[in-house]
PDB file of C-alpha atoms in Angstrom:
ATOM      1  CA  UNK A   1     252.972 -89.564 108.292  1.00 71.00           C
ATOM      2  CA  UNK A   2     254.717 -86.447 109.493  1.00 79.00           C
ATOM      3  CA  UNK A   3     257.968 -85.180 108.004  1.00 82.00           C
ATOM      4  CA  UNK A   4     259.713 -86.082 111.263  1.00 84.00           C
ATOM      5  CA  UNK A   5     258.429 -89.682 111.198  1.00 81.00           C
ATOM      6  CA  UNK A   6     259.453 -90.027 107.571  1.00 81.00           C
ATOM      7  CA  UNK A   7     262.946 -88.685 108.265  1.00 84.00           C
ATOM      8  CA  UNK A   8     263.299 -91.087 111.230  1.00 83.00           C
ATOM      9  CA  UNK A   9     262.374 -94.085 109.045  1.00 80.00           C
ATOM     10  CA  UNK A  10     264.922 -93.049 106.436  1.00 79.00           C
ATOM     11  CA  UNK A  11     267.580 -92.586 109.151  1.00 83.00           C
ATOM     12  CA  UNK A  12     266.842 -96.017 110.683  1.00 80.00           C
ATOM     13  CA  UNK A  13     267.045 -97.610 107.227  1.00 75.00           C
ATOM     14  CA  UNK A  14     270.378 -95.934 106.566  1.00 77.00           C
ATOM     15  CA  UNK A  15     271.731 -97.021 109.977  1.00 78.00           C
ATOM     16  CA  UNK A  16     270.525-100.572 109.373  1.00 73.00           C
ATOM     17  CA  UNK A  17     272.275-100.764 106.009  1.00 70.00           C
ATOM     18  CA  UNK A  18     275.487 -99.428 107.551  1.00 73.00           C
ATOM     19  CA  UNK A  19     275.456-101.985 110.367  1.00 73.00           C
ATOM     20  CA  UNK A  20     274.392-104.979 108.227  1.00 68.00           C
ATOM     21  CA  UNK A  21     276.604-105.020 105.203  1.00 64.00           C
ATOM     22  CA  UNK A  22     276.962-108.538 103.786  1.00 60.00           C
ATOM     23  CA  UNK A  23     279.897-109.279 101.596  1.00 57.00           C
ATOM     24  CA  UNK A  24     278.556-112.639 100.478  1.00 54.00           C
ATOM     25  CA  UNK A  25     275.106-111.339  99.483  1.00 53.00           C
ATOM     26  CA  UNK A  26     273.226-113.782 101.721  1.00 54.00           C
ATOM     27  CA  UNK A  27     270.792-112.638 104.368  1.00 54.00           C
ATOM     28  CA  UNK A  28     271.927-113.419 107.894  1.00 61.00           C
ATOM     29  CA  UNK A  29     268.672-112.702 109.715  1.00 64.00           C
ATOM     30  CA  UNK A  30     264.888-112.647 109.088  1.00 58.00           C
ATOM     31  CA  UNK A  31     264.859-108.835 109.085  1.00 62.00           C
ATOM     32  CA  UNK A  32     266.317-108.792 105.582  1.00 61.00           C
ATOM     33  CA  UNK A  33     263.052-109.667 103.883  1.00 55.00           C
ATOM     34  CA  UNK A  34     261.309-106.563 105.229  1.00 66.00           C
ATOM     35  CA  UNK A  35     264.455-104.453 104.957  1.00 67.00           C
ATOM     36  CA  UNK A  36     264.750-105.361 101.293  1.00 67.00           C
ATOM     37  CA  UNK A  37     261.206-104.030 100.698  1.00 72.00           C
ATOM     38  CA  UNK A  38     261.894-100.681 102.330  1.00 78.00           C
ATOM     39  CA  UNK A  39     263.506 -99.007  99.270  1.00 82.00           C
ATOM     40  CA  UNK A  40     260.412 -99.678  97.163  1.00 81.00           C
ATOM     41  CA  UNK A  41     258.148 -98.436  99.941  1.00 83.00           C
ATOM     42  CA  UNK A  42     260.216 -95.297 100.455  1.00 86.00           C
ATOM     43  CA  UNK A  43     260.207 -94.643  96.715  1.00 88.00           C
ATOM     44  CA  UNK A  44     256.421 -94.927  96.730  1.00 89.00           C
ATOM     45  CA  UNK A  45     256.203 -92.542  99.688  1.00 90.00           C
ATOM     46  CA  UNK A  46     258.462 -90.102  97.810  1.00 92.00           C
ATOM     47  CA  UNK A  47     256.215 -90.327  94.742  1.00 93.00           C
ATOM     48  CA  UNK A  48     253.051 -89.813  96.784  1.00 93.00           C
ATOM     49  CA  UNK A  49     254.549 -86.885  98.679  1.00 92.00           C
ATOM     50  CA  UNK A  50     255.563 -85.209  95.412  1.00 93.00           C
ATOM     51  CA  UNK A  51     252.061 -85.773  94.042  1.00 93.00           C
ATOM     52  CA  UNK A  52     250.538 -84.359  97.246  1.00 92.00           C
ATOM     53  CA  UNK A  53     252.797 -81.306  97.138  1.00 90.00           C
ATOM     54  CA  UNK A  54     251.886 -80.661  93.506  1.00 90.00           C
ATOM     55  CA  UNK A  55     248.165 -81.006  94.283  1.00 87.00           C
ATOM     56  CA  UNK A  56     248.539 -78.607  97.221  1.00 84.00           C
ATOM     57  CA  UNK A  57     250.357 -76.088  95.022  1.00 81.00           C
ATOM     58  CA  UNK A  58     247.632 -76.314  92.365  1.00 76.00           C
ATOM     59  CA  UNK A  59     244.938 -75.923  94.998  1.00 73.00           C
ATOM     60  CA  UNK A  60     246.722 -72.929  96.508  1.00 69.00           C
ATOM     61  CA  UNK A  61     246.983 -71.374  93.046  1.00 64.00           C
ATOM     62  CA  UNK A  62     243.269 -71.947  92.491  1.00 61.00           C
ATOM     63  CA  UNK A  63     242.565 -70.369  95.869  1.00 60.00           C
ATOM     64  CA  UNK A  64     244.635 -67.303  95.096  1.00 56.00           C
ATOM     65  CA  UNK A  65     241.441 -65.355  95.201  1.00 59.00           C
ATOM     66  CA  UNK A  66     241.437 -62.541  97.761  1.00 54.00           C
ATOM     67  CA  UNK A  67     237.671 -62.408  97.979  1.00 56.00           C
ATOM     68  CA  UNK A  68     235.949 -61.546 101.208  1.00 49.00           C
ATOM     69  CA  UNK A  69     232.637 -63.316 100.632  1.00 47.00           C
ATOM     70  CA  UNK A  70     231.575 -66.460  98.853  1.00 43.00           C
ATOM     71  CA  UNK A  71     229.138 -64.584  96.584  1.00 50.00           C
ATOM     72  CA  UNK A  72     231.476 -61.797  95.450  1.00 57.00           C
ATOM     73  CA  UNK A  73     234.963 -61.609  94.060  1.00 61.00           C
ATOM     74  CA  UNK A  74     237.128 -58.773  95.283  1.00 63.00           C
ATOM     75  CA  UNK A  75     237.870 -56.171  92.627  1.00 61.00           C
ATOM     76  CA  UNK A  76     241.470 -57.391  92.295  1.00 65.00           C
ATOM     77  CA  UNK A  77     240.529 -61.052  91.924  1.00 70.00           C
ATOM     78  CA  UNK A  78     241.413 -62.788  88.674  1.00 67.00           C
ATOM     79  CA  UNK A  79     237.986 -64.461  88.725  1.00 68.00           C
ATOM     80  CA  UNK A  80     236.074 -61.166  88.977  1.00 73.00           C
ATOM     81  CA  UNK A  81     235.452 -60.971  85.249  1.00 77.00           C
ATOM     82  CA  UNK A  82     232.670 -61.552  82.746  1.00 79.00           C
ATOM     83  CA  UNK A  83     233.518 -61.651  79.050  1.00 79.00           C
ATOM     84  CA  UNK A  84     230.796 -60.608  76.634  1.00 81.00           C
ATOM     85  CA  UNK A  85     231.199 -59.826  72.927  1.00 82.00           C
ATOM     86  CA  UNK A  86     234.965 -59.941  73.238  1.00 81.00           C
ATOM     87  CA  UNK A  87     235.065 -57.368  76.050  1.00 82.00           C
ATOM     88  CA  UNK A  88     236.046 -58.319  79.568  1.00 82.00           C
ATOM     89  CA  UNK A  89     234.136 -56.618  82.358  1.00 81.00           C
ATOM     90  CA  UNK A  90     235.467 -56.608  85.905  1.00 79.00           C
ATOM     91  CA  UNK A  91     232.608 -57.436  88.282  1.00 77.00           C
ATOM     92  CA  UNK A  92     234.499 -55.607  90.989  1.00 75.00           C
ATOM     93  CA  UNK A  93     234.349 -52.201  89.241  1.00 79.00           C
ATOM     94  CA  UNK A  94     231.371 -49.921  88.689  1.00 83.00           C
ATOM     95  CA  UNK A  95     230.216 -48.786  85.275  1.00 87.00           C
ATOM     96  CA  UNK A  96     228.840 -45.229  85.498  1.00 89.00           C
ATOM     97  CA  UNK A  97     225.990 -44.008  83.293  1.00 90.00           C
ATOM     98  CA  UNK A  98     225.506 -40.413  82.010  1.00 89.00           C
ATOM     99  CA  UNK A  99     223.553 -39.483  85.152  1.00 88.00           C
ATOM    100  CA  UNK A 100     226.361 -40.680  87.416  1.00 87.00           C
ATOM    101  CA  UNK A 101     224.506 -43.794  88.577  1.00 88.00           C
ATOM    102  CA  UNK A 102     226.715 -46.836  89.160  1.00 88.00           C
ATOM    103  CA  UNK A 103     225.998 -50.193  87.532  1.00 89.00           C
ATOM    104  CA  UNK A 104     227.712 -53.415  88.515  1.00 84.00           C
ATOM    105  CA  UNK A 105     228.399 -56.149  85.924  1.00 85.00           C
ATOM    106  CA  UNK A 106     226.441 -59.118  87.240  1.00 82.00           C
ATOM    107  CA  UNK A 107     226.251 -62.049  84.811  1.00 81.00           C
ATOM    108  CA  UNK A 108     225.220 -63.063  81.324  1.00 83.00           C
ATOM    109  CA  UNK A 109     221.574 -63.467  80.426  1.00 82.00           C
ATOM    110  CA  UNK A 110     220.397 -67.038  80.031  1.00 71.00           C
ATOM    111  CA  UNK A 111     218.268 -66.085  77.055  1.00 54.00           C
ATOM    112  CA  UNK A 112     219.079 -66.207  73.368  1.00 50.00           C
ATOM    113  CA  UNK A 113     221.172 -63.040  73.424  1.00 59.00           C
ATOM    114  CA  UNK A 114     223.453 -64.094  76.292  1.00 81.00           C
ATOM    115  CA  UNK A 115     223.772 -60.372  76.867  1.00 87.00           C
ATOM    116  CA  UNK A 116     225.618 -58.795  79.791  1.00 87.00           C
ATOM    117  CA  UNK A 117     223.396 -58.110  82.796  1.00 88.00           C
ATOM    118  CA  UNK A 118     224.007 -55.132  85.092  1.00 89.00           C
ATOM    119  CA  UNK A 119     222.715 -54.341  88.571  1.00 86.00           C
ATOM    120  CA  UNK A 120     221.821 -50.720  89.257  1.00 88.00           C
ATOM    121  CA  UNK A 121     223.698 -49.635  92.396  1.00 83.00           C
ATOM    122  CA  UNK A 122     224.601 -53.316  92.823  1.00 75.00           C
ATOM    123  CA  UNK A 123     221.080 -53.730  94.236  1.00 77.00           C
ATOM    124  CA  UNK A 124     220.237 -57.424  94.412  1.00 75.00           C
ATOM    125  CA  UNK A 125     216.628 -56.696  95.394  1.00 79.00           C
ATOM    126  CA  UNK A 126     215.920 -55.727  91.756  1.00 81.00           C
ATOM    127  CA  UNK A 127     216.261 -57.772  88.611  1.00 87.00           C
ATOM    128  CA  UNK A 128     219.426 -57.108  86.610  1.00 88.00           C
ATOM    129  CA  UNK A 129     219.083 -55.102  83.393  1.00 90.00           C
ATOM    130  CA  UNK A 130     220.399 -55.954  79.955  1.00 90.00           C
ATOM    131  CA  UNK A 131     223.320 -53.738  78.988  1.00 90.00           C
ATOM    132  CA  UNK A 132     221.510 -52.770  75.760  1.00 91.00           C
ATOM    133  CA  UNK A 133     218.586 -51.425  77.826  1.00 92.00           C
ATOM    134  CA  UNK A 134     220.927 -49.489  80.116  1.00 93.00           C
ATOM    135  CA  UNK A 135     222.796 -48.008  77.142  1.00 92.00           C
ATOM    136  CA  UNK A 136     219.531 -47.146  75.375  1.00 93.00           C
ATOM    137  CA  UNK A 137     217.959 -45.452  78.374  1.00 92.00           C
ATOM    138  CA  UNK A 138     220.925 -43.914  80.226  1.00 90.00           C
ATOM    139  CA  UNK A 139     223.575 -43.515  77.553  1.00 88.00           C
ATOM    140  CA  UNK A 140     227.158 -44.731  77.370  1.00 91.00           C
ATOM    141  CA  UNK A 141     228.872 -46.217  80.408  1.00 90.00           C
ATOM    142  CA  UNK A 142     232.293 -45.259  81.671  1.00 88.00           C
ATOM    143  CA  UNK A 143     234.596 -47.172  83.978  1.00 84.00           C
ATOM    144  CA  UNK A 144     234.183 -46.260  87.604  1.00 80.00           C
ATOM    145  CA  UNK A 145     235.737 -46.963  90.967  1.00 75.00           C
ATOM    146  CA  UNK A 146     236.104 -50.416  92.479  1.00 73.00           C
ATOM    147  CA  UNK A 147     232.925 -51.835  93.986  1.00 66.00           C
ATOM    148  CA  UNK A 148     232.881 -51.976  97.775  1.00 61.00           C
ATOM    149  CA  UNK A 149     230.563 -54.972  98.125  1.00 54.00           C
ATOM    150  CA  UNK A 150     230.301 -54.392 101.852  1.00 53.00           C
ATOM    151  CA  UNK A 151     228.662 -51.023 101.220  1.00 53.00           C
ATOM    152  CA  UNK A 152     226.410 -51.737  98.244  1.00 51.00           C
ATOM    153  CA  UNK A 153     223.209 -49.751  98.383  1.00 41.00           C
ATOM    154  CA  UNK A 154     220.013 -51.738  98.778  1.00 40.00           C
ATOM    155  CA  UNK A 155     217.859 -49.057  97.284  1.00 38.00           C
ATOM    156  CA  UNK A 156     216.126 -49.313  93.940  1.00 37.00           C
ATOM    157  CA  UNK A 157     216.683 -46.669  91.284  1.00 40.00           C
ATOM    158  CA  UNK A 158     213.693 -44.428  90.829  1.00 42.00           C
ATOM    159  CA  UNK A 159     212.648 -44.284  87.186  1.00 40.00           C
TER     160      UNK A 159
END
């Protein structure tokens, strides 16, 4: 039911009540039975509309992601994070090793360690590396620029 239809029903109900006031309290025509049910129906419609509006607002809040692809979150997205060992990593920002090579936080390992996994150059053609391996082989990581997922290199790092 559109807002216009709903408003028209309410207006017709109001006009009906204005034109059919009964001082004695007795119904004068068969329309009263259905007219008497209208307030309960309108109250139910009001309740359902409020519930719908709340659900829409919650859905809009959940969709407040400004991501450009289903597989990636944009670097400003609230969902573009992985928390590991009490540290939150933004999956939309590069981590740069000592050689200047960018690593992208990818996920957590499914194994026993549940360790943070990183993709070298954001290259999905290679397996992600454990952060401990990256730190051990290429030294500490520093925060880098936002990841431009549309321009991620598809080249493997030469070891």
